[in-house]
């Protein structure tokens, strides 16, 4: 039996833990990875614990303590700036959702106030978004016609918003935010680009002054509807729309080139609404093919809690719409919040954000609002305007309230073609061509995922695109888990370092043994693949040695440094691999196993099977032990491999 001549320290098996303690630790790592209650737990005074708890639930109590006049000045400027963008965008997006335009203003009042109290981002500007608005219209419009039954459609929109908020709050309270992150970055880029393309195409209805339009969202149906009504196109509407679109895109270009002039693109939508309304008013353009919004009700949000629909068959439709739109809104809002937090070097709590989004949508559904989140365009303006805290959302909400109380009659002559131009200009910024090309250069599979999501939305429906996006993301995840990397390691000359021979050309393999690095956990999903792949490496190495007339293969070293965990299927696979190797007079050696791996190998008696002397702290130690045996074992030894006693044939 091979003894450790160099007296290397042995790999230790961690002490056993009771099941309940182990389960508790595992759940804590999954749900409370950031240990959010550390400060509260370490505080001895009850009053201080209550204070810390309130500050944890309501972040406004945290940052309000250091608030000053300088911050207020910056937040007021930012709030007024984003209000100038939020008011016309809110009206536009409500139109996109087939809802009364006034709901866009309602949704710019209550939700931002709630977020200012509960949100943890300093830069997020809350409001409605185009993709969620389109998704709401597409899903609700399948079963309820917004024109024929506007009251039911409106009530279902409130109910869907309630369910979205409830789902978001539950995810935050249960700290299950990782479920939202199942949509990969590549899939998200493709989905958002596809949705933006569909939104732009649908705005051709407003640009061309069409009264009737298809309810489908795919590009074939939309283009078919437009071309079939070519005799009804209004050149006046088209010309006016193109002029305003050119103006909006020009201001955006100027702001992108000179970030200090951000206010130009921020003010452009409101300027467009004002000049468009004046144009209609003085030229009586509403009588020449230019459609207008008409009368908007004065007054702040009326209550809508009694309008929620919880009766069959519509409650299922509202629930499905709420969950899907809520997930999309949540993913967008958290991603935007984290992006700007990274720029300013502070952290936001994703679970707090989910609770904040959920509460603002629940309370919004009670006060005539539909789904809101943190749109990128509005948040970017807020960031560039120099906002310091969430007070900018309060200022925006106050501006929306003033508009609702006193200024709504001024929007009577607002033309729909201007609103369509505003939406198109905003959506063109969502299509990130550079990100798509970056995916192509970096990862072709991610590029394929992105295109699949894009074409699913453009040529199918929003739901098909979403299913494809999630499906491709899950497939990518399964490929990572089910097909982990396994590569041969070689020795870097003049050092006890072993690396992938494909990455390091100077790394050389050693005679009589092969080192395989398993780059991932061993689960039921990949256990068969690992068994087959290890067998193939052995066959290929045997063939290579025979061709070169070198010593036959004797040892298989598995580097387990990247194997964070293993399940029963994985252990069964290791046992099966060990049996196969013994039949071929090969010895299995384990290097660098982690604590969880050692715990399970010990409980399964696998360590007793291969022998503790064949488990090593490092690859270098494993190679040293095998090399010692290769040079000291007698040829044609009759011994059989059993536990720690190796057998070699013609070593």
XYZ file of C-alpha atoms in Angstrom:
651
model
C 0.000 0.000 0.000
C 1.258 3.473 -0.929
C 1.983 5.575 2.156
C 2.387 9.351 2.140
C 6.186 9.521 2.139
C 6.169 13.350 1.991
C 3.667 13.565 4.862
C 1.249 15.883 3.053
C -1.761 16.934 5.138
C -4.785 14.794 4.489
C -8.123 16.043 3.184
C -10.447 16.466 6.141
C -14.123 15.553 6.211
C -16.151 18.325 7.880
C -17.931 17.345 11.108
C -21.495 16.095 10.616
C -24.362 18.528 11.124
C -27.902 17.714 12.309
C -30.384 17.793 9.428
C -32.412 20.719 10.769
C -29.317 22.881 11.269
C -28.053 21.980 7.800
C -31.454 22.810 6.283
C -31.570 26.108 8.162
C -28.096 27.089 6.949
C -28.961 26.171 3.370
C -32.190 28.195 3.415
C -30.372 31.132 4.987
C -27.812 31.065 2.182
C -30.538 30.901 -0.472
C -32.958 33.454 0.959
C -30.780 35.660 3.177
C -27.466 35.612 1.333
C -26.873 39.288 2.160
C -27.873 38.841 5.860
C -30.189 41.902 5.825
C -31.029 41.719 9.528
C -27.424 41.695 10.767
C -27.574 45.213 12.232
C -30.923 44.556 13.913
C -29.767 41.240 15.379
C -26.590 42.719 16.816
C -28.432 45.598 18.510
C -29.262 45.084 22.199
C -31.795 47.905 22.768
C -35.395 47.174 21.751
C -36.078 50.774 20.736
C -33.012 50.761 18.517
C -34.107 47.480 16.957
C -37.517 48.978 16.120
C -35.825 52.035 14.629
C -33.505 49.899 12.496
C -36.448 47.733 11.419
C -38.434 50.773 10.282
C -35.407 52.134 8.435
C -35.021 48.762 6.707
C -38.660 48.713 5.555
C -38.838 52.432 4.716
C -35.505 53.579 3.205
C -36.716 57.197 3.310
C -36.021 57.131 7.065
C -32.404 56.260 6.263
C -31.498 58.939 3.743
C -33.840 61.676 5.063
C -31.607 62.142 8.141
C -28.840 63.691 6.037
C -31.099 65.589 3.650
C -30.223 69.240 3.085
C -31.128 72.297 1.039
C -28.546 71.529 -1.645
C -30.110 68.116 -2.207
C -33.572 69.698 -2.391
C -32.449 72.141 -5.065
C -31.072 69.311 -7.238
C -34.140 67.124 -6.673
C -36.575 69.927 -7.568
C -34.752 70.590 -10.849
C -34.673 66.841 -11.616
C -38.320 66.368 -10.656
C -39.560 69.208 -12.870
C -37.396 67.941 -15.732
C -38.718 64.375 -15.582
C -42.281 65.689 -15.129
C -41.971 67.432 -18.498
C -41.164 64.017 -19.971
C -43.489 61.921 -17.804
C -46.704 63.841 -18.574
C -46.665 63.463 -22.384
C -45.193 59.945 -22.166
C -47.839 58.906 -19.619
C -50.633 60.053 -21.918
C -48.962 58.299 -24.885
C -48.454 54.984 -23.112
C -52.021 54.947 -21.793
C -53.173 55.292 -25.408
C -50.857 52.401 -26.294
C -52.528 50.247 -23.614
C -55.975 51.146 -25.065
C -56.787 52.957 -21.818
C -58.130 56.495 -21.282
C -55.238 59.014 -21.615
C -55.968 60.439 -18.170
C -54.725 57.164 -16.621
C -51.224 58.084 -17.754
C -51.399 61.175 -15.545
C -52.974 59.255 -12.661
C -50.102 56.752 -12.861
C -47.592 59.604 -12.578
C -49.039 60.740 -9.239
C -49.665 57.932 -6.710
C -46.959 55.327 -7.614
C -44.021 57.805 -7.494
C -45.139 58.971 -4.040
C -45.200 55.379 -2.772
C -41.825 54.580 -4.304
C -40.230 57.658 -2.729
C -41.081 56.219 0.700
C -40.260 52.546 0.079
C -37.766 52.456 -2.816
C -34.026 52.122 -2.298
C -32.836 53.685 -5.578
C -31.896 57.360 -5.660
C -32.129 57.651 -9.440
C -35.128 55.590 -10.535
C -37.969 57.693 -11.976
C -41.250 55.795 -11.686
C -43.908 55.691 -14.380
C -45.612 53.670 -17.085
C -43.592 51.913 -19.795
C -44.316 51.093 -23.419
C -43.639 47.338 -23.369
C -45.889 46.663 -20.348
C -48.560 48.917 -21.896
C -48.441 47.007 -25.178
C -48.467 43.685 -23.330
C -51.516 44.777 -21.323
C -53.357 45.736 -24.505
C -52.387 42.520 -26.283
C -53.409 40.171 -23.459
C -56.590 41.896 -22.296
C -57.625 42.760 -25.858
C -57.789 39.075 -26.804
C -60.944 38.556 -24.749
C -62.323 42.045 -24.078
C -62.644 44.741 -26.748
C -61.575 48.122 -25.354
C -63.880 49.981 -27.769
C -66.997 47.839 -27.391
C -66.677 47.265 -23.632
C -64.420 50.042 -22.268
C -65.694 49.828 -18.683
C -64.887 46.113 -18.268
C -61.547 46.580 -20.045
C -60.633 49.425 -17.672
C -61.590 47.411 -14.593
C -59.567 44.434 -15.799
C -56.544 46.718 -16.241
C -56.874 47.799 -12.594
C -57.254 44.150 -11.510
C -54.211 43.052 -13.541
C -52.215 45.847 -11.891
C -53.362 44.640 -8.474
C -52.267 41.061 -9.200
C -48.945 42.309 -10.582
C -48.318 44.281 -7.390
C -49.359 41.354 -5.206
C -46.986 39.022 -7.043
C -44.122 41.531 -6.827
C -44.671 42.067 -3.103
C -44.778 38.326 -2.408
C -41.539 37.784 -4.326
C -39.894 40.514 -2.276
C -41.194 39.306 1.096
C -40.180 35.712 0.335
C -36.874 36.994 -1.081
C -37.351 35.087 -4.327
C -35.977 37.739 -6.624
C -33.733 35.222 -8.353
C -36.858 33.872 -10.104
C -37.141 37.132 -12.040
C -33.516 36.832 -13.166
C -34.279 33.658 -15.121
C -34.572 35.904 -18.189
C -30.982 36.138 -19.428
C -29.385 39.388 -20.545
C -29.280 38.246 -24.178
C -32.940 37.178 -24.159
C -33.918 40.464 -22.535
C -32.132 42.476 -25.246
C -33.930 40.534 -27.987
C -37.324 40.679 -26.283
C -37.135 44.427 -25.619
C -35.933 45.127 -29.166
C -38.764 43.029 -30.619
C -41.355 44.729 -28.425
C -39.967 48.161 -29.356
C -40.180 47.253 -33.059
C -43.804 46.166 -32.686
C -44.653 49.334 -30.738
C -43.091 51.515 -33.458
C -45.007 49.717 -36.206
C -48.270 50.059 -34.325
C -47.756 53.823 -34.084
C -48.095 54.018 -37.853
C -51.819 53.991 -37.114
C -51.512 57.400 -35.465
C -48.982 58.749 -37.948
C -51.216 57.888 -40.920
C -54.447 58.961 -39.226
C -56.138 55.533 -39.402
C -59.292 54.904 -37.372
C -59.398 51.105 -37.594
C -56.441 48.861 -36.951
C -55.613 45.224 -36.300
C -55.501 43.961 -32.716
C -52.631 41.583 -33.601
C -49.089 42.616 -32.763
C -47.030 40.603 -35.289
C -45.344 42.509 -38.094
C -47.222 40.671 -40.859
C -50.652 41.585 -39.457
C -49.626 45.179 -38.711
C -48.150 45.801 -42.175
C -51.116 44.032 -43.766
C -53.533 46.303 -41.912
C -51.582 49.405 -42.953
C -51.253 48.461 -46.623
C -54.866 47.329 -46.948
C -56.009 50.780 -45.814
C -53.683 52.783 -48.081
C -56.692 54.605 -49.539
C -57.446 55.977 -46.038
C -53.984 57.370 -45.304
C -54.002 61.070 -44.378
C -51.011 62.909 -45.786
C -51.582 65.795 -43.382
C -51.193 63.495 -40.393
C -48.174 61.761 -41.893
C -46.375 65.016 -42.674
C -47.013 66.460 -39.218
C -45.898 63.215 -37.546
C -42.660 63.059 -39.554
C -41.838 66.659 -38.646
C -42.277 66.051 -34.926
C -40.420 62.732 -35.120
C -37.507 64.470 -36.833
C -37.521 67.136 -34.105
C -37.552 64.546 -31.294
C -34.775 62.441 -32.813
C -32.652 65.552 -33.459
C -32.939 66.667 -29.828
C -32.056 63.160 -28.661
C -28.998 63.139 -30.946
C -27.847 66.511 -29.553
C -28.278 65.309 -25.950
C -26.369 62.111 -26.669
C -23.501 64.034 -28.210
C -23.440 66.618 -25.410
C -24.662 65.037 -22.130
C -24.787 68.450 -20.432
C -27.620 69.355 -22.802
C -29.761 66.462 -21.538
C -32.604 68.884 -20.843
C -33.113 69.451 -24.580
C -34.314 65.883 -25.222
C -36.094 65.812 -21.846
C -38.168 68.892 -22.693
C -38.712 67.918 -26.341
C -41.847 65.737 -25.778
C -43.620 68.470 -23.803
C -42.584 71.085 -26.368
C -43.966 68.813 -29.092
C -47.276 68.484 -27.248
C -47.528 72.275 -26.778
C -46.710 73.172 -30.379
C -48.820 70.324 -31.712
C -51.800 71.539 -29.688
C -51.292 75.128 -30.846
C -51.042 73.943 -34.447
C -54.330 72.067 -34.173
C -56.070 74.918 -32.329
C -55.175 77.751 -34.691
C -55.515 75.794 -37.956
C -58.526 73.717 -36.865
C -56.560 70.677 -37.956
C -58.993 68.320 -36.223
C -61.287 68.896 -39.197
C -58.540 67.929 -41.657
C -57.611 64.436 -40.578
C -55.621 65.219 -37.407
C -57.095 63.209 -34.523
C -57.032 64.763 -31.045
C -57.329 63.459 -27.474
C -60.367 65.488 -26.527
C -61.530 66.282 -23.036
C -59.582 65.055 -20.000
C -61.281 65.002 -16.603
C -60.057 67.422 -13.973
C -59.127 66.222 -10.505
C -56.680 63.844 -8.890
C -57.039 60.064 -8.895
C -60.520 58.764 -8.092
C -60.669 55.536 -6.026
C -60.946 52.315 -8.023
C -60.750 49.618 -5.337
C -64.430 48.777 -5.878
C -63.807 48.280 -9.606
C -61.466 45.299 -9.205
C -62.855 42.188 -10.899
C -62.551 38.922 -8.977
C -65.341 36.976 -10.680
C -65.113 34.239 -13.286
C -64.239 34.102 -16.138
C -62.294 37.379 -16.176
C -60.309 36.918 -12.965
C -58.110 34.304 -14.674
C -57.383 36.697 -17.535
C -56.503 39.498 -15.111
C -54.293 37.167 -13.046
C -52.364 35.914 -16.084
C -51.935 39.437 -17.453
C -50.837 40.755 -14.066
C -48.212 38.060 -13.492
C -46.646 38.321 -16.954
C -46.622 42.120 -17.131
C -45.510 42.293 -13.494
C -42.477 40.082 -14.126
C -41.451 42.129 -17.185
C -41.893 45.400 -15.300
C -39.977 44.045 -12.310
C -37.055 42.826 -14.406
C -36.828 46.168 -16.221
C -37.132 48.299 -13.087
C -34.540 46.406 -11.037
C -32.097 46.285 -13.967
C -32.402 50.050 -14.504
C -32.054 50.777 -10.780
C -28.935 48.634 -10.462
C -27.360 50.234 -13.537
C -27.571 53.759 -12.143
C -26.607 52.597 -8.641
C -23.427 51.187 -10.162
C -22.642 54.555 -11.765
C -22.957 56.333 -8.409
C -21.235 53.561 -6.437
C -24.039 52.558 -4.077
C -26.077 49.392 -3.648
C -29.801 48.772 -3.938
C -31.619 45.852 -2.352
C -33.443 43.880 -5.055
C -35.920 42.442 -2.569
C -36.730 45.889 -1.174
C -37.249 47.093 -4.729
C -39.712 44.285 -5.396
C -41.703 45.193 -2.294
C -41.642 48.870 -3.293
C -42.810 48.084 -6.848
C -45.458 45.756 -5.487
C -46.858 48.257 -2.998
C -46.933 51.102 -5.504
C -48.850 48.914 -7.967
C -51.267 47.612 -5.310
C -52.005 51.133 -4.082
C -52.025 52.324 -7.683
C -54.707 49.781 -8.598
C -56.801 51.223 -5.756
C -56.435 54.749 -7.183
C -57.117 54.412 -10.932
C -53.521 53.672 -12.010
C -52.249 50.889 -14.223
C -48.903 49.097 -14.150
C -45.829 51.221 -13.374
C -42.122 50.510 -12.991
C -38.812 52.337 -13.509
C -38.394 53.124 -17.244
C -34.852 53.617 -18.511
C -35.459 56.802 -20.527
C -37.067 58.675 -17.629
C -34.483 57.407 -15.131
C -31.648 58.450 -17.443
C -33.062 61.990 -17.574
C -33.409 61.963 -13.781
C -29.794 60.838 -13.410
C -28.441 63.382 -15.908
C -30.463 66.154 -14.253
C -28.433 65.568 -11.090
C -31.026 64.018 -8.771
C -29.790 63.242 -5.267
C -32.646 61.227 -3.747
C -36.118 59.857 -4.463
C -37.553 63.310 -3.660
C -37.340 63.931 -7.409
C -40.203 61.424 -7.736
C -42.208 63.440 -5.208
C -41.637 66.630 -7.207
C -42.718 64.836 -10.382
C -45.844 63.570 -8.606
C -46.673 67.092 -7.387
C -46.285 68.386 -10.955
C -48.637 65.626 -12.156
C -51.135 66.572 -9.419
C -51.030 70.253 -10.440
C -51.611 69.195 -14.038
C -54.572 67.020 -13.026
C -56.130 69.789 -10.919
C -55.639 72.779 -13.209
C -54.057 72.029 -16.581
C -55.952 69.101 -18.119
C -58.121 71.377 -20.345
C -54.901 72.453 -22.101
C -54.468 68.898 -23.444
C -57.800 68.958 -25.296
C -56.156 69.722 -28.657
C -53.219 67.358 -28.196
C -52.968 65.409 -31.434
C -52.571 61.647 -31.476
C -49.931 61.942 -34.171
C -47.677 63.842 -31.731
C -48.156 61.115 -29.125
C -47.266 58.478 -31.746
C -44.099 60.417 -32.584
C -43.152 60.573 -28.895
C -43.593 56.801 -28.522
C -41.580 56.005 -31.672
C -38.732 58.296 -30.599
C -38.639 56.656 -27.155
C -38.791 53.106 -28.540
C -35.994 53.602 -31.053
C -33.706 54.127 -28.071
C -34.727 50.735 -26.637
C -33.374 48.877 -29.687
C -29.750 48.415 -28.667
C -27.860 47.589 -31.879
C -24.459 47.845 -30.208
C -25.440 45.287 -27.553
C -26.575 42.862 -30.269
C -23.262 43.212 -32.149
C -21.400 42.780 -28.860
C -23.250 39.491 -28.338
C -22.222 38.363 -31.825
C -18.562 39.092 -31.109
C -18.619 37.641 -27.594
C -20.946 34.619 -27.612
C -22.681 33.230 -30.712
C -25.136 31.190 -28.647
C -26.264 34.287 -26.741
C -26.651 36.043 -30.094
C -28.903 33.197 -31.254
C -30.934 33.484 -28.022
C -31.316 37.222 -28.638
C -32.501 36.710 -32.228
C -34.942 33.976 -31.179
C -36.581 36.299 -28.658
C -36.662 39.141 -31.191
C -38.246 37.119 -34.007
C -40.660 35.475 -31.568
C -42.051 38.911 -30.692
C -41.934 40.412 -34.180
C -43.361 37.486 -36.154
C -45.420 35.895 -33.387
C -46.885 37.601 -30.369
C -45.532 39.269 -27.243
C -46.402 36.086 -25.311
C -44.589 33.853 -27.814
C -41.553 36.107 -27.619
C -41.637 35.981 -23.839
C -41.969 32.188 -23.823
C -39.075 31.891 -26.270
C -36.986 34.290 -24.182
C -37.549 32.339 -20.978
C -37.289 28.987 -22.777
C -33.959 29.824 -24.404
C -32.623 31.207 -21.111
C -33.608 28.010 -19.304
C -32.091 25.905 -22.094
C -28.838 27.840 -21.759
C -28.910 27.254 -18.006
C -29.527 23.523 -18.518
C -26.639 23.354 -20.976
C -24.318 24.914 -18.407
C -25.486 22.474 -15.721
C -25.994 19.453 -17.955
C -22.810 19.820 -19.978
C -20.079 21.186 -17.701
C -16.622 21.712 -19.131
C -14.169 18.830 -18.687
C -10.639 19.446 -19.844
C -7.239 17.802 -19.601
C -4.703 19.510 -17.364
C -0.982 19.589 -17.858
C 2.012 20.748 -15.855
C 3.464 24.242 -16.312
C 7.213 23.687 -16.533
C 9.320 24.497 -13.479
C 6.252 24.912 -11.279
C 3.781 22.729 -9.408
C 0.940 24.338 -11.342
C -1.516 22.440 -13.526
C -3.663 24.140 -16.143
C -5.844 23.387 -19.164
C -3.576 22.226 -21.990
C -5.821 23.909 -24.581
C -5.403 27.279 -22.864
C -1.702 26.926 -22.048
C 0.386 25.554 -24.902
C 3.407 25.173 -22.604
C 1.501 22.813 -20.279
C 2.592 19.203 -20.773
C 0.794 15.970 -19.952
C 2.479 13.360 -17.781
C 3.202 9.784 -18.748
C 1.042 7.119 -17.127
C -1.668 9.409 -15.847
C -4.316 11.856 -17.032
C -5.677 14.824 -15.044
C -9.273 15.818 -15.752
C -10.743 19.047 -14.391
C -14.548 18.989 -13.887
C -15.825 22.546 -14.119
C -19.154 22.429 -12.283
C -21.352 20.551 -9.802
C -22.231 16.905 -10.437
C -25.999 16.423 -10.569
C -28.490 14.008 -12.037
C -28.674 16.249 -15.126
C -25.011 15.772 -16.045
C -23.962 12.531 -14.339
C -24.378 10.347 -17.438
C -22.569 12.893 -19.579
C -19.654 13.023 -17.131
C -19.371 9.237 -17.052
C -19.338 9.015 -20.862
C -16.993 11.973 -21.272
C -14.451 10.611 -18.770
C -14.549 7.258 -20.573
C -13.899 8.996 -23.883
C -10.905 10.897 -22.498
C -9.441 7.620 -21.220
C -9.936 5.867 -24.568
C -8.355 8.771 -26.454
C -5.398 8.908 -24.068
C -4.874 5.133 -24.311
C -4.896 5.361 -28.092
C -2.431 8.251 -28.056
C -0.033 6.377 -25.746
C -0.167 3.242 -27.892
C 0.667 5.224 -31.020
C 3.653 6.785 -29.292
C 4.692 3.490 -27.702
C 4.727 5.093 -24.243
C 3.857 3.659 -20.836
C 0.235 2.610 -20.568
C -2.262 4.710 -18.624
C -2.427 3.843 -14.904
C -4.047 6.751 -13.017
C -7.061 8.979 -13.573
C -6.888 12.122 -11.437
C -10.143 14.065 -11.129
C -9.622 17.678 -10.097
C -12.752 18.512 -8.054
C -11.863 22.113 -7.156
C -14.860 23.462 -9.139
C -17.332 20.808 -7.956
C -19.280 22.783 -5.373
C -21.879 20.075 -4.771
C -22.926 16.585 -5.728
C -26.197 14.679 -5.448
C -26.918 10.956 -5.125
C -26.901 10.510 -8.910
C -23.461 12.091 -9.032
C -22.147 9.784 -6.299
C -23.575 6.763 -8.130
C -21.778 7.955 -11.260
C -18.450 8.209 -9.390
C -18.972 4.696 -8.044
C -19.743 3.444 -11.539
C -16.682 5.211 -12.987
C -14.528 3.659 -10.261
C -15.820 0.149 -11.063
C -15.170 0.649 -14.776
C -11.644 1.858 -14.080
C -10.912 -1.101 -11.785
C -11.973 -3.512 -14.512
C -9.469 -1.797 -16.797
C -6.718 -1.908 -14.122
C -6.837 1.870 -13.672
C -6.841 3.764 -10.403
C -9.162 6.688 -9.626
C -7.599 9.576 -7.688
C -9.496 12.574 -6.291
C -7.838 15.990 -5.924
C -8.994 19.162 -4.158
C -12.505 18.144 -3.047
C -14.601 20.758 -1.206
C -16.329 20.407 2.168
C -19.779 19.471 0.845
C -18.281 16.972 -1.568
C -16.207 15.333 1.176
C -19.206 15.194 3.499
C -21.291 13.297 0.955
C -18.450 11.060 -0.224
C -17.847 10.100 3.398
C -21.511 9.359 4.115
C -21.793 7.260 0.951
C -18.663 5.207 1.935
C -17.085 6.139 -1.401
C -13.929 7.247 0.418
C -13.596 3.774 1.927
C -14.038 2.271 -1.534
C -11.156 4.086 -3.200
C -9.080 4.566 -0.055
C -8.384 7.788 1.813
C -4.773 7.748 0.617
C -6.078 8.438 -2.894
C -7.768 11.723 -1.962
C -5.398 14.696 -2.056
C -5.468 18.371 -1.159
C -4.037 19.532 -4.492
C -3.426 18.226 -7.982
C 0.324 18.540 -7.371
C 0.112 16.205 -4.359
C -1.988 13.718 -6.329
C 0.540 13.735 -9.183
C 3.424 13.344 -6.705
C 1.790 10.279 -5.094
C 1.003 8.682 -8.457
C 4.461 9.439 -9.830
C 6.006 7.799 -6.748
C 4.022 4.618 -7.399
C 4.867 4.643 -11.084
C 8.564 4.618 -10.233
C 8.536 2.249 -7.227
C 5.853 -0.381 -7.986
C 7.194 -3.673 -9.241
C 6.137 -4.785 -12.702
C 3.603 -7.597 -13.081
C 2.550 -7.252 -9.450
C -0.136 -9.855 -8.625
C -1.883 -7.492 -6.192
C -5.433 -6.403 -6.972
C -6.672 -2.894 -6.505
C -8.653 -2.821 -3.297
C -9.098 0.338 -1.228
C -5.645 1.868 -0.975
C -3.733 -1.146 -2.496
C -3.089 -0.586 -6.220
C -2.504 -3.185 -8.909
C -0.428 -2.353 -11.991
C 0.032 -4.448 -15.092
C 3.358 -3.785 -16.787
C 3.948 -0.433 -15.126
